CSV table of N, CA, C and O in Angstrom, one decimal:
chain,number,residue,atom,x,y,z
A,205,MET,N,0.8,-1.2,0.0
A,205,MET,CA,0.0,0.0,0.0
A,205,MET,C,0.9,1.3,0.0
A,205,MET,O,0.6,2.2,-0.7
A,206,ARG,N,1.9,1.2,0.8
A,206,ARG,CA,2.8,2.4,0.9
A,206,ARG,C,3.5,2.6,-0.4
A,206,ARG,O,3.8,3.7,-0.8
A,207,ASN,N,3.9,1.5,-1.1
A,207,ASN,CA,4.6,1.6,-2.3
A,207,ASN,C,3.7,2.3,-3.4
A,207,ASN,O,4.2,3.1,-4.2
A,208,ALA,N,2.5,2.0,-3.5
A,208,ALA,CA,1.6,2.6,-4.4
A,208,ALA,C,1.4,4.1,-4.2
A,208,ALA,O,1.4,4.9,-5.2
A,209,SER,N,1.4,4.5,-3.0
A,209,SER,CA,1.2,6.0,-2.7
A,209,SER,C,2.5,6.7,-3.0
A,209,SER,O,2.5,7.8,-3.5
A,210,SER,N,3.7,6.1,-2.8
A,210,SER,CA,4.9,6.7,-3.1
A,210,SER,C,5.1,6.8,-4.6
A,210,SER,O,5.7,7.8,-5.1
A,211,ILE,N,4.6,5.8,-5.4
A,211,ILE,CA,4.7,5.9,-6.8
A,211,ILE,C,3.8,7.0,-7.3
A,211,ILE,O,4.1,7.8,-8.2
A,212,ARG,N,2.6,7.2,-6.7
A,212,ARG,CA,1.7,8.3,-7.1
A,212,ARG,C,2.4,9.6,-6.8
A,212,ARG,O,2.2,10.6,-7.6
A,213,ALA,N,3.0,9.7,-5.7
A,213,ALA,CA,3.7,11.0,-5.3
A,213,ALA,C,4.8,11.3,-6.4
A,213,ALA,O,4.9,12.5,-6.8
A,214,VAL,N,5.6,10.3,-6.7
A,214,VAL,CA,6.6,10.5,-7.7
A,214,VAL,C,6.0,10.9,-9.1
A,214,VAL,O,6.5,11.8,-9.7
A,215,HIS,N,5.0,10.2,-9.4
A,215,HIS,CA,4.3,10.5,-10.7
A,215,HIS,C,3.7,12.0,-10.7
A,215,HIS,O,3.9,12.7,-11.7
A,216,ALA,N,3.2,12.4,-9.5
A,216,ALA,CA,2.6,13.8,-9.4
A,216,ALA,C,3.8,14.8,-9.6
A,216,ALA,O,3.6,15.8,-10.3
A,217,TRP,N,4.9,14.5,-8.9
A,217,TRP,CA,6.0,15.5,-9.0
A,217,TRP,C,6.6,15.5,-10.4
A,217,TRP,O,7.0,16.6,-10.9
A,218,LEU,N,6.6,14.4,-11.1
A,218,LEU,CA,7.1,14.4,-12.5
A,218,LEU,C,6.1,15.2,-13.4
A,218,LEU,O,6.6,15.8,-14.4
A,219,MET,N,4.9,15.1,-13.1
A,219,MET,CA,3.9,15.9,-13.9
A,219,MET,C,4.0,17.4,-13.7
A,219,MET,O,3.8,18.2,-14.6
A,220,VAL,N,4.4,17.8,-12.5
A,220,VAL,CA,4.5,19.2,-12.1
A,220,VAL,C,5.9,19.7,-12.5
A,220,VAL,O,6.1,20.9,-12.7
A,221,LEU,N,6.9,18.9,-12.7
A,221,LEU,CA,8.3,19.3,-13.0
A,221,LEU,C,8.4,20.2,-14.2
A,221,LEU,O,9.1,21.2,-14.0
A,222,PRO,N,7.8,20.0,-15.3
A,222,PRO,CA,8.0,20.9,-16.5
A,222,PRO,C,7.5,22.3,-16.1
A,222,PRO,O,8.1,23.3,-16.5
A,223,ALA,N,6.3,22.4,-15.5
A,223,ALA,CA,5.8,23.7,-15.2
A,223,ALA,C,6.7,24.4,-14.2
A,223,ALA,O,6.9,25.6,-14.3
A,224,MET,N,7.2,23.7,-13.2
A,224,MET,CA,8.1,24.3,-12.2
A,224,MET,C,9.4,24.7,-12.9
A,224,MET,O,9.9,25.8,-12.5
A,225,ALA,N,9.9,24.0,-13.8
A,225,ALA,CA,11.2,24.3,-14.5
A,225,ALA,C,11.0,25.6,-15.3
A,225,ALA,O,11.8,26.5,-15.3
A,226,VAL,N,9.8,25.7,-16.0
A,226,VAL,CA,9.5,27.0,-16.7
A,226,VAL,C,9.4,28.1,-15.8
A,226,VAL,O,9.9,29.2,-16.0
A,227,LEU,N,8.7,28.0,-14.7
A,227,LEU,CA,8.5,29.0,-13.7
A,227,LEU,C,9.8,29.5,-13.2
A,227,LEU,O,10.1,30.7,-13.1
A,228,VAL,N,10.6,28.6,-12.7
A,228,VAL,CA,11.9,28.9,-12.2
A,228,VAL,C,12.8,29.6,-13.2
A,228,VAL,O,13.5,30.6,-13.0
A,229,GLY,N,12.8,29.0,-14.4
A,229,GLY,CA,13.7,29.5,-15.5
A,229,GLY,C,13.3,30.9,-16.0
A,229,GLY,O,14.2,31.6,-16.4
A,230,PHE,N,12.1,31.2,-16.0
A,230,PHE,CA,11.7,32.5,-16.6
A,230,PHE,C,11.3,33.5,-15.5
A,230,PHE,O,11.1,34.7,-15.9
A,231,THR,N,11.1,33.2,-14.3
A,231,THR,CA,10.8,34.2,-13.3
A,231,THR,C,11.8,34.2,-12.1
A,231,THR,O,12.4,35.3,-11.8
A,232,HIS,N,12.0,33.1,-11.4
A,232,HIS,CA,12.8,33.2,-10.2
A,232,HIS,C,14.3,33.3,-10.6
A,232,HIS,O,14.9,34.1,-9.9
A,233,TRP,N,14.8,32.6,-11.5
A,233,TRP,CA,16.2,32.7,-11.8
A,233,TRP,C,16.6,34.1,-12.3
A,233,TRP,O,17.6,34.7,-11.8
A,234,PRO,N,15.8,34.7,-13.3
A,234,PRO,CA,16.2,36.1,-13.7
A,234,PRO,C,16.1,37.1,-12.5
A,234,PRO,O,16.9,38.0,-12.4
A,235,ALA,N,15.1,36.9,-11.6
A,235,ALA,CA,15.0,37.8,-10.5
A,235,ALA,C,16.2,37.7,-9.6
A,235,ALA,O,16.8,38.8,-9.1
A,236,VAL,N,16.7,36.5,-9.3
A,236,VAL,CA,17.8,36.3,-8.4
A,236,VAL,C,19.1,36.8,-9.1
A,236,VAL,O,20.0,37.5,-8.5
A,237,ALA,N,19.2,36.6,-10.4
A,237,ALA,CA,20.4,37.0,-11.2
A,237,ALA,C,20.5,38.6,-11.2
A,237,ALA,O,21.5,39.2,-11.1
A,238,THR,N,19.3,39.2,-11.4
A,238,THR,CA,19.3,40.7,-11.4
A,238,THR,C,19.7,41.2,-10.0
A,238,THR,O,20.4,42.2,-9.9
A,239,LEU,N,19.2,40.6,-8.9
A,239,LEU,CA,19.6,41.0,-7.6
A,239,LEU,C,21.1,40.9,-7.4
A,239,LEU,O,21.7,41.8,-6.9
A,240,VAL,N,21.7,39.8,-7.8
A,240,VAL,CA,23.1,39.6,-7.7
A,240,VAL,C,23.9,40.7,-8.5
A,240,VAL,O,24.8,41.3,-8.1
A,241,ASP,N,23.4,40.9,-9.8
A,241,ASP,CA,24.1,41.8,-10.7
A,241,ASP,C,24.0,43.3,-10.1
A,241,ASP,O,24.8,44.1,-10.5
A,242,SER,N,23.0,43.6,-9.3
A,242,SER,CA,22.9,44.9,-8.8
A,242,SER,C,24.0,45.3,-7.9
A,242,SER,O,24.2,46.5,-7.6
A,243,PHE,N,24.7,44.4,-7.4
A,243,PHE,CA,25.9,44.6,-6.5
A,243,PHE,C,27.2,44.8,-7.3
A,243,PHE,O,28.2,44.9,-6.7
A,244,PHE,N,27.1,44.8,-8.6
A,244,PHE,CA,28.3,45.0,-9.4
A,244,PHE,C,28.2,46.2,-10.3
A,244,PHE,O,27.1,46.7,-10.5
A,245,SER,N,29.3,46.8,-10.7
A,245,SER,CA,29.3,48.0,-11.6
A,245,SER,C,28.9,47.5,-13.0
A,245,SER,O,28.9,46.3,-13.3
A,246,THR,N,28.5,48.4,-13.8
A,246,THR,CA,28.1,48.1,-15.2
A,246,THR,C,29.3,47.9,-16.0
A,246,THR,O,30.2,48.7,-16.1
A,247,PRO,N,29.4,46.7,-16.7
A,247,PRO,CA,30.6,46.4,-17.5
A,247,PRO,C,30.5,47.3,-18.8
A,247,PRO,O,29.5,47.4,-19.4
A,248,LYS,N,31.6,48.0,-19.2
A,248,LYS,CA,31.6,48.8,-20.3
A,248,LYS,C,32.8,48.5,-21.2
A,248,LYS,O,34.0,48.4,-20.7
A,249,GLY,N,32.6,48.3,-22.5
A,249,GLY,CA,33.7,47.9,-23.4
A,249,GLY,C,34.4,46.7,-22.9
A,249,GLY,O,33.8,45.6,-22.7
A,250,GLY,N,35.7,46.8,-22.7
A,250,GLY,CA,36.5,45.6,-22.3
A,250,GLY,C,36.6,45.5,-20.8
A,250,GLY,O,37.2,44.5,-20.3
A,251,ARG,N,36.1,46.5,-20.1
A,251,ARG,CA,36.1,46.5,-18.6
A,251,ARG,C,35.1,45.5,-18.0
A,251,ARG,O,33.9,45.6,-18.4
A,252,GLU,N,35.5,44.7,-17.2
A,252,GLU,CA,34.5,43.7,-16.5
A,252,GLU,C,33.8,44.4,-15.4
A,252,GLU,O,34.2,45.5,-14.9
A,253,ALA,N,32.7,43.8,-15.0
A,253,ALA,CA,32.0,44.3,-13.8
A,253,ALA,C,32.8,44.1,-12.6
A,253,ALA,O,33.5,43.1,-12.4
A,254,VAL,N,32.7,45.1,-11.7
A,254,VAL,CA,33.5,45.1,-10.4
A,254,VAL,C,32.5,45.1,-9.3
A,254,VAL,O,31.5,45.8,-9.3
A,255,TRP,N,32.8,44.4,-8.2
A,255,TRP,CA,31.9,44.4,-7.0
A,255,TRP,C,31.9,45.8,-6.4
A,255,TRP,O,32.9,46.4,-6.1
A,256,VAL,N,30.7,46.4,-6.3
A,256,VAL,CA,30.6,47.7,-5.6
A,256,VAL,C,29.7,47.7,-4.4
A,256,VAL,O,29.5,48.7,-3.7
A,257,GLY,N,29.1,46.5,-4.1
A,257,GLY,CA,28.3,46.4,-2.9
A,257,GLY,C,27.0,47.2,-3.0
A,257,GLY,O,26.3,47.2,-4.1
A,258,VAL,N,26.7,47.9,-2.0
A,258,VAL,CA,25.4,48.7,-2.0
A,258,VAL,C,25.6,50.1,-2.5
A,258,VAL,O,24.7,50.9,-2.4
A,259,GLU,N,26.7,50.4,-3.2
A,259,GLU,CA,27.0,51.7,-3.7
A,259,GLU,C,25.9,52.1,-4.8
A,259,GLU,O,25.4,53.2,-4.8
A,260,ASN,N,25.5,51.1,-5.6
A,260,ASN,CA,24.4,51.4,-6.6
A,260,ASN,C,23.1,51.8,-5.9
A,260,ASN,O,22.5,52.7,-6.4
A,261,TYR,N,22.8,51.2,-4.8
A,261,TYR,CA,21.6,51.5,-4.1
A,261,TYR,C,21.7,52.9,-3.4
A,261,TYR,O,20.8,53.7,-3.3
A,262,GLN,N,22.9,53.2,-2.9
A,262,GLN,CA,23.1,54.6,-2.3
A,262,GLN,C,23.0,55.7,-3.4
A,262,GLN,O,22.4,56.7,-3.1
A,263,VAL,N,23.6,55.5,-4.5
A,263,VAL,CA,23.4,56.4,-5.6
A,263,VAL,C,22.0,56.6,-6.0
A,263,VAL,O,21.5,57.7,-6.2
A,264,MET,N,21.3,55.5,-6.1
A,264,MET,CA,19.9,55.5,-6.5
A,264,MET,C,19.0,56.3,-5.4
A,264,MET,O,18.2,57.1,-5.7
A,265,ALA,N,19.3,56.0,-4.1
A,265,ALA,CA,18.6,56.7,-3.0
A,265,ALA,C,18.9,58.2,-3.0
A,265,ALA,O,18.0,58.9,-2.6
A,266,ASP,N,20.0,58.6,-3.5
A,266,ASP,CA,20.3,60.0,-3.5
A,266,ASP,C,19.8,60.8,-4.7
A,266,ASP,O,19.9,62.0,-4.8
A,267,ASP,N,19.3,60.0,-5.7
A,267,ASP,CA,18.9,60.6,-7.0
A,267,ASP,C,17.4,61.1,-6.8
A,267,ASP,O,16.5,60.3,-6.6
A,268,PRO,N,17.2,62.4,-7.0
A,268,PRO,CA,15.8,62.9,-6.9
A,268,PRO,C,14.9,62.3,-8.1
A,268,PRO,O,13.7,62.2,-7.9
A,269,VAL,N,15.5,62.0,-9.2
A,269,VAL,CA,14.7,61.4,-10.3
A,269,VAL,C,14.1,60.1,-9.9
A,269,VAL,O,12.9,59.8,-10.2
A,270,PHE,N,14.9,59.3,-9.2
A,270,PHE,CA,14.4,58.0,-8.7
A,270,PHE,C,13.2,58.2,-7.8
A,270,PHE,O,12.2,57.5,-8.0
A,271,TRP,N,13.2,59.1,-6.9
A,271,TRP,CA,12.1,59.3,-5.9
A,271,TRP,C,10.9,59.9,-6.7
A,271,TRP,O,9.8,59.5,-6.3
A,272,LYS,N,11.1,60.7,-7.7
A,272,LYS,CA,10.0,61.2,-8.5
A,272,LYS,C,9.3,60.0,-9.3
A,272,LYS,O,8.1,59.9,-9.3
A,273,ALA,N,10.2,59.1,-9.8
A,273,ALA,CA,9.6,57.9,-10.5
A,273,ALA,C,8.8,57.0,-9.5
A,273,ALA,O,7.8,56.5,-9.9
A,274,VAL,N,9.4,56.8,-8.3
A,274,VAL,CA,8.7,56.0,-7.3
A,274,VAL,C,7.3,56.7,-7.0
A,274,VAL,O,6.3,56.0,-6.9
A,275,ARG,N,7.3,58.0,-6.8
A,275,ARG,CA,6.1,58.7,-6.5
A,275,ARG,C,5.1,58.6,-7.6
A,275,ARG,O,3.9,58.3,-7.4
A,276,ASN,N,5.5,58.7,-8.8
A,276,ASN,CA,4.6,58.6,-10.0
A,276,ASN,C,4.1,57.2,-10.1
A,276,ASN,O,2.9,57.1,-10.4
A,277,ASN,N,4.9,56.2,-9.9
A,277,ASN,CA,4.4,54.8,-10.0
A,277,ASN,C,3.4,54.5,-8.9
A,277,ASN,O,2.4,53.9,-9.1
A,278,LEU,N,3.6,55.0,-7.7
A,278,LEU,CA,2.6,54.8,-6.6
A,278,LEU,C,1.3,55.5,-6.9
A,278,LEU,O,0.3,55.0,-6.6
A,279,LEU,N,1.4,56.7,-7.4
A,279,LEU,CA,0.2,57.5,-7.7
A,279,LEU,C,-0.6,56.8,-8.9
A,279,LEU,O,-1.8,56.6,-8.8
A,280,PHE,N,0.2,56.3,-9.8
A,280,PHE,CA,-0.5,55.6,-11.0
A,280,PHE,C,-1.2,54.3,-10.5
A,280,PHE,O,-2.3,54.0,-10.8
A,281,ALA,N,-0.5,53.5,-9.6
A,281,ALA,CA,-1.1,52.3,-9.1
A,281,ALA,C,-2.3,52.6,-8.2
A,281,ALA,O,-3.3,51.9,-8.2
A,282,ALA,N,-2.1,53.7,-7.4
A,282,ALA,CA,-3.2,54.0,-6.5
A,282,ALA,C,-4.5,54.5,-7.2
A,282,ALA,O,-5.6,54.3,-6.8
A,283,ALA,N,-4.3,55.0,-8.4
A,283,ALA,CA,-5.4,55.4,-9.2
A,283,ALA,C,-6.0,54.3,-10.1
A,283,ALA,O,-7.2,54.1,-10.2
A,284,THR,N,-5.1,53.6,-10.8
A,284,THR,CA,-5.6,52.6,-11.8
A,284,THR,C,-6.1,51.3,-11.2
A,284,THR,O,-7.1,50.7,-11.7
A,285,ILE,N,-5.5,50.8,-10.1
A,285,ILE,CA,-5.9,49.5,-9.5
A,285,ILE,C,-7.4,49.6,-9.0
A,285,ILE,O,-8.2,48.8,-9.4
A,286,PRO,N,-7.7,50.5,-8.1
A,286,PRO,CA,-9.1,50.6,-7.6
A,286,PRO,C,-10.1,50.9,-8.7
A,286,PRO,O,-11.2,50.3,-8.8
A,287,CYS,N,-9.7,51.8,-9.7
A,287,CYS,CA,-10.6,52.1,-10.8
A,287,CYS,C,-10.9,50.9,-11.7
A,287,CYS,O,-12.0,50.6,-12.1
A,288,SER,N,-9.8,50.1,-12.0
A,288,SER,CA,-10.0,48.9,-12.9
A,288,SER,C,-10.8,47.8,-12.1
A,288,SER,O,-11.7,47.2,-12.8
A,289,ILE,N,-10.6,47.7,-10.8
A,289,ILE,CA,-11.4,46.7,-10.1
A,289,ILE,C,-12.9,47.1,-10.0
A,289,ILE,O,-13.8,46.3,-10.2
A,290,GLY,N,-13.1,48.4,-9.7
A,290,GLY,CA,-14.4,48.9,-9.7
A,290,GLY,C,-15.2,48.8,-11.0
A,290,GLY,O,-16.3,48.4,-11.0
A,291,LEU,N,-14.5,49.2,-12.1
A,291,LEU,CA,-15.1,49.1,-13.4
A,291,LEU,C,-15.4,47.6,-13.8
A,291,LEU,O,-16.5,47.4,-14.3
A,292,ALA,N,-14.5,46.7,-13.5
A,292,ALA,CA,-14.7,45.3,-13.8
A,292,ALA,C,-15.9,44.8,-13.0
A,292,ALA,O,-16.7,44.0,-13.5
A,293,LEU,N,-16.0,45.2,-11.7
A,293,LEU,CA,-17.1,44.7,-10.9
A,293,LEU,C,-18.4,45.3,-11.4
A,293,LEU,O,-19.4,44.6,-11.5
A,294,ALA,N,-18.4,46.6,-11.8
A,294,ALA,CA,-19.7,47.2,-12.3
A,294,ALA,C,-20.1,46.5,-13.6
A,294,ALA,O,-21.3,46.3,-13.8
A,295,MET,N,-19.1,46.2,-14.5
A,295,MET,CA,-19.5,45.6,-15.7
A,295,MET,C,-20.0,44.1,-15.5
A,295,MET,O,-20.9,43.7,-16.2
A,296,ALA,N,-19.4,43.4,-14.5
A,296,ALA,CA,-19.9,42.1,-14.2
A,296,ALA,C,-21.3,42.1,-13.7
A,296,ALA,O,-22.1,41.3,-14.0
A,297,LEU,N,-21.6,43.1,-12.8
A,297,LEU,CA,-22.9,43.2,-12.3
A,297,LEU,C,-23.9,43.6,-13.4
A,297,LEU,O,-25.0,43.1,-13.4
A,298,TRP,N,-23.5,44.4,-14.3
A,298,TRP,CA,-24.4,44.9,-15.4
A,298,TRP,C,-24.7,43.7,-16.3
A,298,TRP,O,-25.8,43.5,-16.7
A,299,VAL,N,-23.7,42.9,-16.7
A,299,VAL,CA,-23.9,41.7,-17.6
A,299,VAL,C,-24.7,40.6,-16.9
A,299,VAL,O,-25.4,39.9,-17.5
A,300,ASN,N,-24.7,40.6,-15.6
A,300,ASN,CA,-25.5,39.6,-14.8
A,300,ASN,C,-26.9,39.9,-14.7
A,300,ASN,O,-27.7,39.0,-14.4
A,301,GLU,N,-27.3,41.1,-15.0
A,301,GLU,CA,-28.7,41.5,-14.9
A,301,GLU,C,-29.5,40.9,-16.1
A,301,GLU,O,-28.9,40.6,-17.1
A,302,ARG,N,-30.8,40.9,-16.0
A,302,ARG,CA,-31.7,40.4,-17.1
A,302,ARG,C,-32.0,41.5,-18.0
A,302,ARG,O,-32.9,42.3,-17.8
A,303,ILE,N,-31.1,41.6,-19.0
A,303,ILE,CA,-31.3,42.7,-20.0
A,303,ILE,C,-31.3,42.0,-21.4
A,303,ILE,O,-30.7,40.9,-21.6
A,304,ALA,N,-31.8,42.8,-22.4
A,304,ALA,CA,-31.8,42.3,-23.8
A,304,ALA,C,-30.4,42.3,-24.3
A,304,ALA,O,-29.6,43.2,-24.1
A,305,GLY,N,-30.0,41.2,-24.9
A,305,GLY,CA,-28.6,41.1,-25.5
A,305,GLY,C,-27.6,40.7,-24.4
A,305,GLY,O,-26.4,40.9,-24.7
A,306,ARG,N,-28.1,40.1,-23.3
A,306,ARG,CA,-27.1,39.7,-22.3
A,306,ARG,C,-26.1,38.7,-22.8
A,306,ARG,O,-24.9,38.8,-22.5
A,307,ALA,N,-26.6,37.7,-23.6
A,307,ALA,CA,-25.6,36.7,-24.1
A,307,ALA,C,-24.6,37.3,-25.0
A,307,ALA,O,-23.4,37.0,-25.0
A,308,PHE,N,-25.0,38.3,-25.8
A,308,PHE,CA,-24.0,39.0,-26.7
A,308,PHE,C,-23.0,39.8,-25.9
A,308,PHE,O,-21.8,39.8,-26.2
A,309,LEU,N,-23.5,40.5,-24.8
A,309,LEU,CA,-22.5,41.2,-24.0
A,309,LEU,C,-21.5,40.3,-23.3
A,309,LEU,O,-20.4,40.6,-23.2
A,310,ARG,N,-22.0,39.2,-22.8
A,310,ARG,CA,-21.1,38.2,-22.2
A,310,ARG,C,-20.1,37.7,-23.2
A,310,ARG,O,-18.9,37.6,-22.9
A,311,MET,N,-20.6,37.4,-24.4
A,311,MET,CA,-19.6,37.0,-25.4
A,311,MET,C,-18.6,38.1,-25.8
A,311,MET,O,-17.4,37.8,-25.9
A,312,ALA,N,-19.1,39.3,-25.8
A,312,ALA,CA,-18.2,40.4,-26.2
A,312,ALA,C,-17.1,40.6,-25.1
A,312,ALA,O,-15.9,40.9,-25.4
A,313,TYR,N,-17.4,40.4,-23.8
A,313,TYR,CA,-16.4,40.5,-22.8
A,313,TYR,C,-15.5,39.3,-22.7
A,313,TYR,O,-14.3,39.4,-22.5
A,314,PHE,N,-16.0,38.1,-23.0
A,314,PHE,CA,-15.2,36.9,-22.9
A,314,PHE,C,-14.3,36.6,-24.1
A,314,PHE,O,-13.3,35.9,-24.0
A,315,THR,N,-14.7,37.1,-25.3
A,315,THR,CA,-14.0,36.8,-26.5
A,315,THR,C,-12.5,37.2,-26.5
A,315,THR,O,-11.7,36.4,-26.9
A,316,PRO,N,-12.2,38.4,-26.0
A,316,PRO,CA,-10.7,38.7,-26.0
A,316,PRO,C,-9.9,37.7,-25.1
A,316,PRO,O,-8.7,37.6,-25.3
A,317,THR,N,-10.5,37.1,-24.2
A,317,THR,CA,-9.8,36.1,-23.3
A,317,THR,C,-9.6,34.8,-24.0
A,317,THR,O,-8.6,34.2,-23.9
A,318,VAL,N,-10.6,34.4,-24.8
A,318,VAL,CA,-10.6,33.1,-25.5
A,318,VAL,C,-9.8,33.1,-26.8
A,318,VAL,O,-9.1,32.1,-27.1
A,319,LEU,N,-9.7,34.2,-27.5
A,319,LEU,CA,-9.1,34.2,-28.8
A,319,LEU,C,-7.6,33.9,-28.8
A,319,LEU,O,-7.2,33.1,-29.6
A,320,PRO,N,-6.8,34.4,-27.8
A,320,PRO,CA,-5.4,33.9,-27.8
A,320,PRO,C,-5.3,32.4,-27.6
A,320,PRO,O,-4.4,31.8,-28.1
A,321,MET,N,-6.1,31.9,-26.7
A,321,MET,CA,-6.0,30.4,-26.5
A,321,MET,C,-6.4,29.6,-27.7
A,321,MET,O,-5.8,28.6,-28.0
A,322,ILE,N,-7.4,30.1,-28.5
A,322,ILE,CA,-7.7,29.4,-29.7
A,322,ILE,C,-6.6,29.5,-30.7
A,322,ILE,O,-6.3,28.5,-31.4
A,323,ALA,N,-5.9,30.7,-30.8
A,323,ALA,CA,-4.8,30.8,-31.7
A,323,ALA,C,-3.7,29.9,-31.4
A,323,ALA,O,-3.1,29.2,-32.2
A,324,VAL,N,-3.4,29.8,-30.1
A,324,VAL,CA,-2.3,28.9,-29.6
A,324,VAL,C,-2.7,27.4,-29.9
A,324,VAL,O,-1.8,26.6,-30.4
A,325,ALA,N,-3.9,27.1,-29.7
A,325,ALA,CA,-4.4,25.7,-29.9
A,325,ALA,C,-4.2,25.4,-31.4
A,325,ALA,O,-3.8,24.3,-31.8
A,326,ASN,N,-4.6,26.3,-32.3
A,326,ASN,CA,-4.4,26.1,-33.7
A,326,ASN,C,-3.0,26.0,-34.1
A,326,ASN,O,-2.6,25.2,-35.0
A,327,ILE,N,-2.1,26.7,-33.5
A,327,ILE,CA,-0.7,26.6,-33.8
A,327,ILE,C,-0.2,25.3,-33.4
A,327,ILE,O,0.6,24.6,-34.2
A,328,TRP,N,-0.6,24.8,-32.2
A,328,TRP,CA,-0.1,23.5,-31.8
A,328,TRP,C,-0.7,22.3,-32.6
A,328,TRP,O,-0.1,21.2,-32.6
A,329,LEU,N,-1.8,22.5,-33.2
A,329,LEU,CA,-2.4,21.5,-34.0
A,329,LEU,C,-1.5,21.2,-35.2
A,329,LEU,O,-1.4,20.2,-35.7
């Protein structure tokens, strides 16, 4: 009995392995590599990158343009995220009501989500 469950566990991990490899390869590894590279100077021409530690972060913290960019990004996020969530909720409630053309409206909202999947499926065929 124990042997069958361990085989199932190995089978499950083997099924998840390709997705985990893609996730690590395209998200986690580049993030860690970027963090490590941030402690080195920028290589230029024939000069190699040199360890500078937190100097890059100190220069960035002293730059007023950086803080303006941070402020602009926070303002943009504070404005767009609640508005997009509110608009999406309002549209979902509107399409859920009993109105003429409800099926067409639902199709119009859902089609942009489905079309890329259909295109990928046709490419793989």
